[in-house]
XYZ file of C-alpha atoms in Angstrom:
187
model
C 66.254 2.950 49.897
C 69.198 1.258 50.885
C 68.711 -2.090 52.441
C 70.839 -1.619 55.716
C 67.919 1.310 56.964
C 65.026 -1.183 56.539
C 63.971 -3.256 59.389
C 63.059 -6.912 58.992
C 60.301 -8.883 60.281
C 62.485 -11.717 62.236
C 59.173 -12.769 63.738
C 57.075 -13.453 60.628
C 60.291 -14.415 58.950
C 60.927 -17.317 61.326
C 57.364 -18.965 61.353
C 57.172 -18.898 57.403
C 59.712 -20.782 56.855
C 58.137 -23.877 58.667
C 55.724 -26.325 57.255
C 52.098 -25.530 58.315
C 52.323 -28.785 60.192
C 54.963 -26.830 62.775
C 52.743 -23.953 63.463
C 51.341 -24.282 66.665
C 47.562 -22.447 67.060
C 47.804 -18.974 68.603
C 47.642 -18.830 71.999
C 48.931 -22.244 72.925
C 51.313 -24.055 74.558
C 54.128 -25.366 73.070
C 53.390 -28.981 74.691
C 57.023 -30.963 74.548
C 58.174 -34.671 76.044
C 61.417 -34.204 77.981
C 63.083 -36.197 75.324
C 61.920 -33.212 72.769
C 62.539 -30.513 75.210
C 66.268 -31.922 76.181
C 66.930 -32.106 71.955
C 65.884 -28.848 71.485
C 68.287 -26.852 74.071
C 71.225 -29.028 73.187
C 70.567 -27.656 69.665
C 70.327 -24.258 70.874
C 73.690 -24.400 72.988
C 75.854 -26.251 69.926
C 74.404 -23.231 67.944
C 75.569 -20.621 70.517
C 78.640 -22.244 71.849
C 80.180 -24.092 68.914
C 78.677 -23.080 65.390
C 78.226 -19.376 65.712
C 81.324 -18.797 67.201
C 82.963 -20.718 63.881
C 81.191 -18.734 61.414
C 81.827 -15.478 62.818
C 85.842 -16.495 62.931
C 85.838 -17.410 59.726
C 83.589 -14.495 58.763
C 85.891 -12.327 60.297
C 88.792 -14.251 58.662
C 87.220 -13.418 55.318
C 86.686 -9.882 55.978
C 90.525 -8.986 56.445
C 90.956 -10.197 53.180
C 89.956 -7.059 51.274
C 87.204 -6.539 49.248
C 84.044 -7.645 50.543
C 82.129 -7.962 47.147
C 83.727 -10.851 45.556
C 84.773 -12.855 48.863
C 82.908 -15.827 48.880
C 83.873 -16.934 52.076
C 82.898 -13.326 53.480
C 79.357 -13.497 51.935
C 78.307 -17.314 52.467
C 79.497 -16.884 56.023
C 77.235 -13.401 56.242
C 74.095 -15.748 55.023
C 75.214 -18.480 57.279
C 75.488 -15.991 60.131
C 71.375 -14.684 58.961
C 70.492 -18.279 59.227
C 71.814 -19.729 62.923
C 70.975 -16.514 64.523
C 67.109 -17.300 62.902
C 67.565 -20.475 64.227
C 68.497 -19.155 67.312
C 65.321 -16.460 67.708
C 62.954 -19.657 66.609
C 64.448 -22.409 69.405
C 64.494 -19.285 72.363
C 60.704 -18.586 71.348
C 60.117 -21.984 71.692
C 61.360 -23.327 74.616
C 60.115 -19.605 76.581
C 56.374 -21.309 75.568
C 57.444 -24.938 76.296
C 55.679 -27.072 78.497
C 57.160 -30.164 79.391
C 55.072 -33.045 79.865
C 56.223 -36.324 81.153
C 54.472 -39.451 79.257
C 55.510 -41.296 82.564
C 53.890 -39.291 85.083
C 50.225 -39.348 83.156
C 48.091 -40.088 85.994
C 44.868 -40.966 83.812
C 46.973 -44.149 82.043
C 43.571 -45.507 80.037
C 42.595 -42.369 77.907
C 44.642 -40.667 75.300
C 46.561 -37.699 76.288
C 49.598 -36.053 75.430
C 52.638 -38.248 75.397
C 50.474 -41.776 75.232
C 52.128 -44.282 72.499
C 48.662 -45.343 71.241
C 48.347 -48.883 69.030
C 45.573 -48.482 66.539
C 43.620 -51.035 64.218
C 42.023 -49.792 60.406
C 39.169 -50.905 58.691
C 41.824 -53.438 56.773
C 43.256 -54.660 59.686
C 46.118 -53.327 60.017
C 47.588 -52.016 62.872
C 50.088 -49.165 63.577
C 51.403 -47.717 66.819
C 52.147 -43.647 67.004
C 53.595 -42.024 70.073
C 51.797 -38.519 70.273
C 54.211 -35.841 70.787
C 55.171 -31.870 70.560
C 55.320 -29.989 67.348
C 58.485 -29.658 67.126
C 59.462 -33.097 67.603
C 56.940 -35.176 65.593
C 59.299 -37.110 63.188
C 56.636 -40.148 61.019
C 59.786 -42.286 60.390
C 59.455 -42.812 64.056
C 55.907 -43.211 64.458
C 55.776 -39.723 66.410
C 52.782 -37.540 65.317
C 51.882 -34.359 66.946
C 49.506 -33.335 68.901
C 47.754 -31.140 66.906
C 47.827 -33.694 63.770
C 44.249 -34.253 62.869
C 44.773 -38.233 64.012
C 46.032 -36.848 67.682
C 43.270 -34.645 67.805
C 40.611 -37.773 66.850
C 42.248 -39.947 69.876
C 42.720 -37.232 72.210
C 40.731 -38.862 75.302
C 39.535 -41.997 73.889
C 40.073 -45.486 75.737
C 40.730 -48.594 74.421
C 38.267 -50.338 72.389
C 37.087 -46.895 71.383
C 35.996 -46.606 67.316
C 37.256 -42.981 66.496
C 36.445 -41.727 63.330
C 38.614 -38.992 61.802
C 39.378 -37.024 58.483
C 42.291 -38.245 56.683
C 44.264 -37.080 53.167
C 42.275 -40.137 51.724
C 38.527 -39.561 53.247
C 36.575 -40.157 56.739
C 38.575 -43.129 58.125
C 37.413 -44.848 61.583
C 39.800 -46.789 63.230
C 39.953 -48.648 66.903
C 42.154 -47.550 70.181
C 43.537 -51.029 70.392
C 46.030 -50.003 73.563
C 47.275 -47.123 75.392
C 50.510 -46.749 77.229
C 52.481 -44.083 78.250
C 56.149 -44.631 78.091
C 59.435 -42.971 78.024
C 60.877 -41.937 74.333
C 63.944 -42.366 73.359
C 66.479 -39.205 71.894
């Protein structure tokens, strides 16, 4: 059967090509900071308003060229084309189940919710601060976890000088809520 009568799954097709650490459980919010939330629709209107529109020119470009088969330009920009408008789909669906949550305006400012920049102590001594954030935006570089990381789940609600014990890649770890703070993120 020839390819152009078969329908695709653009749905399945956009969440499999994510790391299981971007899926968000079904049902649930799509919890984002403002900082997060702002990123992703300035993506999605650079891919709409400036990429896209490039592509298809030069798409275009390519396709008054003659023969279709051999044009490089004509099939890279095709593929290139497949690939913003996925991106596209996947940053819409996203932002329609957004919620934005403001760190700043966290009313309960001594337990660990969503958006708290938490300061943490091992068993070693060693200490590490993480900002818990939205899927979408958790970046470790940056010491931004997401929520649903099994560390953000562990110090969801826990106060300082709390011992939370969690599972980690290397075994059971417990660590201590050293300080909790809930401040604005940076872009």
């Amino acid at each position: 059967m020839n390819k152009a009568f078969t329908k695709e799954n653009d749905d399945a097709e956009d969440e499999e090509q994510l790391p299981a650490a971007f899926h968000l459980p079904p049902g649930t919010k799509n919890y984002i900071t403002p900082t997060g939330h702002a990123k992703l629709k300035d993506e999605l209107e650079f891919l709409i308003k400036v990429d896209r529109p490039k592509v298809v020119e030069t798409v275009a470009w390519a396709a008054s060229n003659g023969d279709r088969s051999e044009n490089g330009d004509y099939i890279y920009g095709k593929k290139r084309l497949r690939e913003i408008d996925r991106r596209i789909r996947f940053l819409n669906k996203r932002l329609d189940i957004a919620q934005v949550v403001d760190p700043e305006l966290q009313q309960n400012q001594t337990q660990v919710f969503f958006g708290a920049t938490v300061t943490i102590c091992d068993e070693a001594g060693e200490s590490q601060t993480f900002a818990i954030v939205g899927v979408d935006e958790a970046d470790v570089t940056r010491n931004r976890i997401s929520w649903i990381s099994p560390l953000a789940r562990a110090l969801l609600k826990a106060r300082e000088g709390d011992l939370v014990r969690f599972a980690s890649p290397v075994g059971v770890r417990e660590i201590e809520v050293v300080e909790v703070a809930y401040l604005a993120l940076e872009a």
